[in-house]
Tab-separated table of C-alpha atoms in Angstrom:
chain	number	residue	atom	x	y	z
A	9	MET	CA	15.679	-9.968	4.953
A	10	ALA	CA	15.026	-13.364	6.888
A	11	TRP	CA	11.531	-14.395	6.812
A	12	ASN	CA	9.804	-14.339	10.611
A	13	SER	CA	7.249	-17.134	10.598
A	14	GLY	CA	5.485	-14.902	13.241
A	15	TRP	CA	4.143	-13.058	10.580
A	16	ASP	CA	2.302	-17.494	9.785
A	17	ASP	CA	0.601	-17.178	12.659
A	18	ILE	CA	-0.694	-13.372	13.067
A	19	PHE	CA	-2.065	-14.446	8.897
A	20	ARG	CA	-3.328	-17.835	10.322
A	21	GLN	CA	-5.018	-16.828	13.416
A	22	HIS	CA	-7.084	-12.398	12.532
A	23	GLU	CA	-9.291	-11.779	9.698
A	24	TRP	CA	-8.604	-7.834	9.837
A	25	GLY	CA	-6.780	-7.030	6.824
A	26	LYS	CA	-10.225	-7.667	4.062
A	27	TYR	CA	-9.739	-3.684	3.096
A	28	PRO	CA	-7.793	-0.833	1.436
A	29	PRO	CA	-6.831	2.093	3.268
A	30	GLU	CA	-8.733	5.260	1.998
A	31	GLU	CA	-5.876	6.729	1.305
A	32	LEU	CA	-4.454	4.281	-0.720
A	33	ILE	CA	-7.750	4.486	-2.984
A	34	ARG	CA	-7.625	8.114	-2.584
A	35	PHE	CA	-4.088	7.411	-4.052
A	36	ILE	CA	-5.494	5.377	-6.861
A	37	ALA	CA	-8.333	6.467	-8.235
A	38	ARG	CA	-6.685	9.987	-8.307
A	39	THR	CA	-3.811	8.403	-10.884
A	40	PHE	CA	-5.437	5.953	-12.483
A	41	TYR	CA	-9.071	6.484	-13.035
A	42	HIS	CA	-8.675	8.572	-16.400
A	43	ALA	CA	-6.336	6.098	-17.242
A	44	ALA	CA	-8.169	4.008	-20.807
A	45	ASN	CA	-7.910	0.382	-20.881
A	46	ARG	CA	-7.132	0.438	-16.978
A	47	SER	CA	-5.800	-3.356	-17.669
A	48	ASP	CA	-2.841	-1.798	-19.149
A	49	VAL	CA	-1.615	-0.361	-15.580
A	50	ALA	CA	0.398	-2.524	-14.120
A	51	ILE	CA	0.362	-2.341	-10.434
A	52	LEU	CA	2.419	-4.181	-7.896
A	53	GLU	CA	2.349	-4.040	-4.384
A	54	VAL	CA	5.071	-5.405	-1.799
A	55	GLY	CA	3.877	-6.562	1.641
A	56	CYS	CA	0.678	-7.607	0.378
A	57	GLY	CA	-0.950	-9.998	3.680
A	58	PRO	CA	-3.611	-11.964	2.438
A	59	GLY	CA	-4.440	-9.642	0.022
A	60	ALA	CA	-7.221	-6.354	0.735
A	61	ASN	CA	-5.500	-3.929	-1.859
A	62	LEU	CA	-4.973	-6.715	-4.335
A	63	TRP	CA	-8.506	-7.217	-4.147
A	64	TYR	CA	-9.723	-3.672	-4.650
A	65	LEU	CA	-6.734	-3.326	-7.610
A	66	ALA	CA	-8.144	-6.393	-9.189
A	67	ARG	CA	-11.580	-5.965	-8.946
A	68	GLU	CA	-10.906	-1.968	-9.851
A	69	GLY	CA	-9.486	-3.721	-13.413
A	70	PHE	CA	-5.815	-2.833	-12.916
A	71	SER	CA	-3.254	-5.511	-13.786
A	72	THR	CA	-2.787	-6.588	-10.235
A	73	TYR	CA	0.428	-8.239	-8.802
A	74	GLY	CA	1.459	-8.805	-4.879
A	75	ILE	CA	4.399	-10.153	-3.069
A	76	ASP	CA	4.859	-11.496	0.858
A	77	GLY	CA	7.237	-13.684	2.908
A	78	SER	CA	4.000	-15.389	4.328
A	79	GLU	CA	2.951	-18.068	2.324
A	80	VAL	CA	-0.538	-18.642	4.502
A	81	ALA	CA	-1.020	-14.844	2.992
A	82	ILE	CA	-0.277	-15.388	-0.417
A	83	GLY	CA	-2.973	-18.723	0.167
A	84	ARG	CA	-5.488	-16.523	1.570
A	85	ALA	CA	-5.056	-13.925	-0.781
A	86	ARG	CA	-5.425	-16.726	-3.719
A	87	ASP	CA	-8.762	-17.470	-1.991
A	88	ARG	CA	-9.880	-14.127	-1.904
A	89	LEU	CA	-9.627	-12.903	-5.558
A	90	GLU	CA	-10.795	-16.352	-6.496
A	91	CYS	CA	-13.852	-16.011	-4.273
A	92	ASP	CA	-14.801	-13.011	-6.510
A	93	ASP	CA	-13.403	-14.732	-10.009
A	94	LEU	CA	-10.377	-12.180	-9.464
A	95	ARG	CA	-7.038	-12.476	-10.443
A	96	ALA	CA	-3.473	-10.808	-9.797
A	97	ASP	CA	0.026	-12.532	-10.403
A	98	LEU	CA	1.407	-14.210	-7.005
A	99	CYS	CA	4.640	-15.361	-5.520
A	100	VAL	CA	6.384	-15.743	-1.983
A	101	GLY	CA	9.184	-14.182	-1.966
A	102	ASP	CA	11.641	-11.533	-1.213
A	103	ALA	CA	10.989	-7.863	-1.301
A	104	MET	CA	15.400	-7.114	-1.969
A	105	HIS	CA	14.455	-9.464	-4.598
A	106	LEU	CA	11.775	-9.158	-6.588
A	107	PRO	CA	11.231	-11.151	-9.233
A	108	HIS	CA	10.577	-9.280	-12.117
A	109	PRO	CA	12.429	-7.228	-14.905
A	110	ASP	CA	13.187	-3.835	-15.102
A	111	GLU	CA	10.833	-0.885	-15.827
A	112	VAL	CA	7.308	-2.498	-15.779
A	113	PHE	CA	5.140	-1.050	-13.270
A	114	ASP	CA	3.402	2.230	-12.863
A	115	ALA	CA	3.021	1.554	-9.536
A	116	VAL	CA	4.129	-0.162	-6.459
A	117	ILE	CA	2.475	-0.333	-3.347
A	118	ASP	CA	3.866	-0.629	-0.016
A	119	ILE	CA	0.962	-0.236	2.528
A	120	GLU	CA	3.629	-1.111	6.023
A	121	CYS	CA	6.024	-3.269	4.834
A	122	ILE	CA	8.987	-1.453	4.059
A	123	TYR	CA	9.087	-0.533	8.250
A	124	ALA	CA	9.458	-4.112	8.928
A	125	ASN	CA	12.671	-3.730	7.809
A	126	SER	CA	15.950	-2.337	9.116
A	127	LEU	CA	17.029	1.280	7.262
A	128	LYS	CA	19.767	-1.011	4.913
A	129	ASP	CA	16.837	-3.382	4.515
A	130	SER	CA	14.620	-0.933	4.059
A	131	ARG	CA	17.387	1.138	1.184
A	132	SER	CA	17.533	-2.094	-0.815
A	133	ILE	CA	13.688	-2.701	-0.978
A	134	LEU	CA	13.248	1.148	-2.138
A	135	ALA	CA	16.459	0.211	-4.569
A	136	GLU	CA	14.533	-2.992	-6.270
A	137	ILE	CA	10.824	-1.017	-6.531
A	138	GLY	CA	12.775	1.910	-8.177
A	139	ARG	CA	14.459	-0.920	-10.603
A	140	VAL	CA	10.680	-2.382	-11.310
A	141	LEU	CA	9.719	0.519	-11.767
A	142	LYS	CA	8.733	2.629	-15.114
A	143	PRO	CA	10.344	5.947	-15.541
A	144	GLY	CA	7.463	8.261	-14.135
A	145	GLY	CA	6.170	5.246	-12.075
A	146	MET	CA	4.649	5.903	-7.978
A	147	LEU	CA	5.898	4.299	-5.720
A	148	PHE	CA	2.803	4.860	-2.666
A	149	SER	CA	4.427	4.005	0.864
A	150	LYS	CA	2.603	3.932	4.172
A	151	THR	CA	5.078	3.092	7.377
A	152	PHE	CA	5.185	4.168	11.246
A	153	MET	CA	6.253	7.449	12.478
A	154	THR	CA	8.293	8.385	15.476
A	155	GLY	CA	5.350	8.986	18.071
A	156	THR	CA	3.836	5.648	17.283
A	157	TYR	CA	3.100	3.871	20.845
A	158	GLY	CA	5.033	1.528	21.571
A	159	GLU	CA	7.731	3.838	20.057
A	160	GLY	CA	10.569	3.507	22.758
A	161	LEU	CA	9.565	0.405	24.628
A	162	GLY	CA	12.384	-2.092	23.661
A	163	PRO	CA	15.412	-3.146	22.648
A	164	THR	CA	17.570	-1.685	19.297
A	165	LEU	CA	19.413	-2.583	16.849
A	166	ASP	CA	22.562	-1.340	16.415
A	167	ASP	CA	23.977	2.308	15.686
A	168	GLU	CA	19.260	2.370	14.544
A	169	PRO	CA	17.752	4.411	17.640
A	170	ASN	CA	14.118	3.841	16.345
A	171	THR	CA	14.464	-0.113	14.786
A	172	TYR	CA	13.635	-2.453	17.519
A	173	THR	CA	14.244	-5.683	17.699
A	174	GLU	CA	10.592	-6.164	19.834
A	175	LEU	CA	8.346	-4.769	21.314
A	176	PRO	CA	6.950	-6.184	24.378
A	177	ASP	CA	3.982	-3.427	24.575
A	178	GLY	CA	2.482	-0.491	22.100
A	179	ALA	CA	0.037	-0.175	19.060
A	180	LEU	CA	2.339	-2.417	17.244
A	181	LYS	CA	3.114	-5.134	19.980
A	182	SER	CA	5.223	-8.021	18.094
A	183	GLY	CA	6.477	-11.553	18.482
A	184	TYR	CA	7.716	-11.722	15.097
A	185	GLY	CA	10.602	-9.649	14.182
A	186	ILE	CA	11.598	-5.832	13.236
A	187	THR	CA	10.125	-2.885	13.507
A	188	ARG	CA	11.531	0.426	12.460
A	189	PHE	CA	9.783	4.070	12.928
A	190	THR	CA	10.499	6.297	10.725
A	191	THR	CA	11.722	10.426	11.151
A	192	GLU	CA	11.024	13.446	8.341
A	193	ASP	CA	14.691	13.257	7.809
A	194	ASP	CA	15.105	9.232	7.686
A	195	LEU	CA	12.351	9.538	5.198
A	196	PHE	CA	13.850	12.097	2.748
A	197	ASP	CA	17.316	9.781	2.729
A	198	LEU	CA	14.975	6.782	1.972
A	199	TYR	CA	12.747	7.711	-0.434
A	200	GLY	CA	14.974	10.568	-2.372
A	201	ALA	CA	15.740	8.496	-4.725
A	202	LEU	CA	12.641	7.935	-5.841
A	203	ASN	CA	12.108	11.867	-6.157
A	204	ILE	CA	9.619	12.485	-3.109
A	205	VAL	CA	6.547	14.379	-4.588
A	206	ASN	CA	4.010	14.458	-1.570
A	207	VAL	CA	4.631	13.646	2.036
A	208	ASP	CA	1.591	13.530	4.224
A	209	TYR	CA	1.209	12.504	7.617
A	210	VAL	CA	-2.236	10.340	9.283
A	211	ILE	CA	-2.332	10.352	13.010
A	212	ARG	CA	-6.077	8.088	15.037
A	213	SER	CA	-5.838	7.487	18.444
A	214	GLU	CA	-6.751	3.868	19.972
A	215	LYS	CA	-8.796	2.375	23.456
A	216	ASN	CA	-10.694	5.106	24.169
A	217	ARG	CA	-7.140	7.811	23.091
A	218	ARG	CA	-4.869	5.905	25.137
A	219	TYR	CA	-2.239	5.589	22.609
A	220	GLU	CA	-1.703	7.404	19.244
A	221	ILE	CA	-1.020	5.368	16.064
A	222	ARG	CA	1.858	7.590	13.604
A	223	GLU	CA	1.936	7.340	9.769
A	224	TRP	CA	3.710	8.602	6.980
A	225	VAL	CA	1.625	8.561	3.186
A	226	ILE	CA	3.974	9.214	0.957
A	227	GLU	CA	4.200	9.406	-3.077
A	228	CYS	CA	6.950	9.363	-5.067
A	229	ARG	CA	7.881	9.544	-9.207
A	230	LYS	CA	10.520	7.972	-10.567
A	231	ALA	CA	12.406	10.304	-13.121
């Protein structure tokens, strides 16, 4: 996965991304709040960005890990955690080559990271996630659906009609690499090896209902 430095510019210029999405909070609460010792629960976020979800996980007492391709994002995540005297194991790296041993995590979190990759690279990331998950471990993933405004507005990768090399307009207007929208068929093809246990979606409007942002919410449990 070639890292696009445009993401560094985004993390430098924007202050959004400070708080976790409601769907993630629900998932963590349902799945892990009952743990007798939360520090025994190890959770990795791929594409952790400036640390909104890491901050939440660390505050809740879980053993927290994050990886991102952006040095700027990891630096901001470290600063955010240190301000609240929280701890997480963070690294700059590639989600296709996770620097962790096999079967060490109780959960892996993907909040709009995998979508920014071709289908081939997305499969590689999901294979790595499967490798580092413990048996019975969970994957929680949010990824953009087809039907999100911007689909159809830019050039696509060869043989991937829903994968765009750039989007000149729309909710995901980009100058920082690939944007891939996921169909329902693609979803089961991509995530099926990790044993999908739940699929929902979130649809919201933007700009006074000018366009919609559509996201799959996927939960998997490794056999």
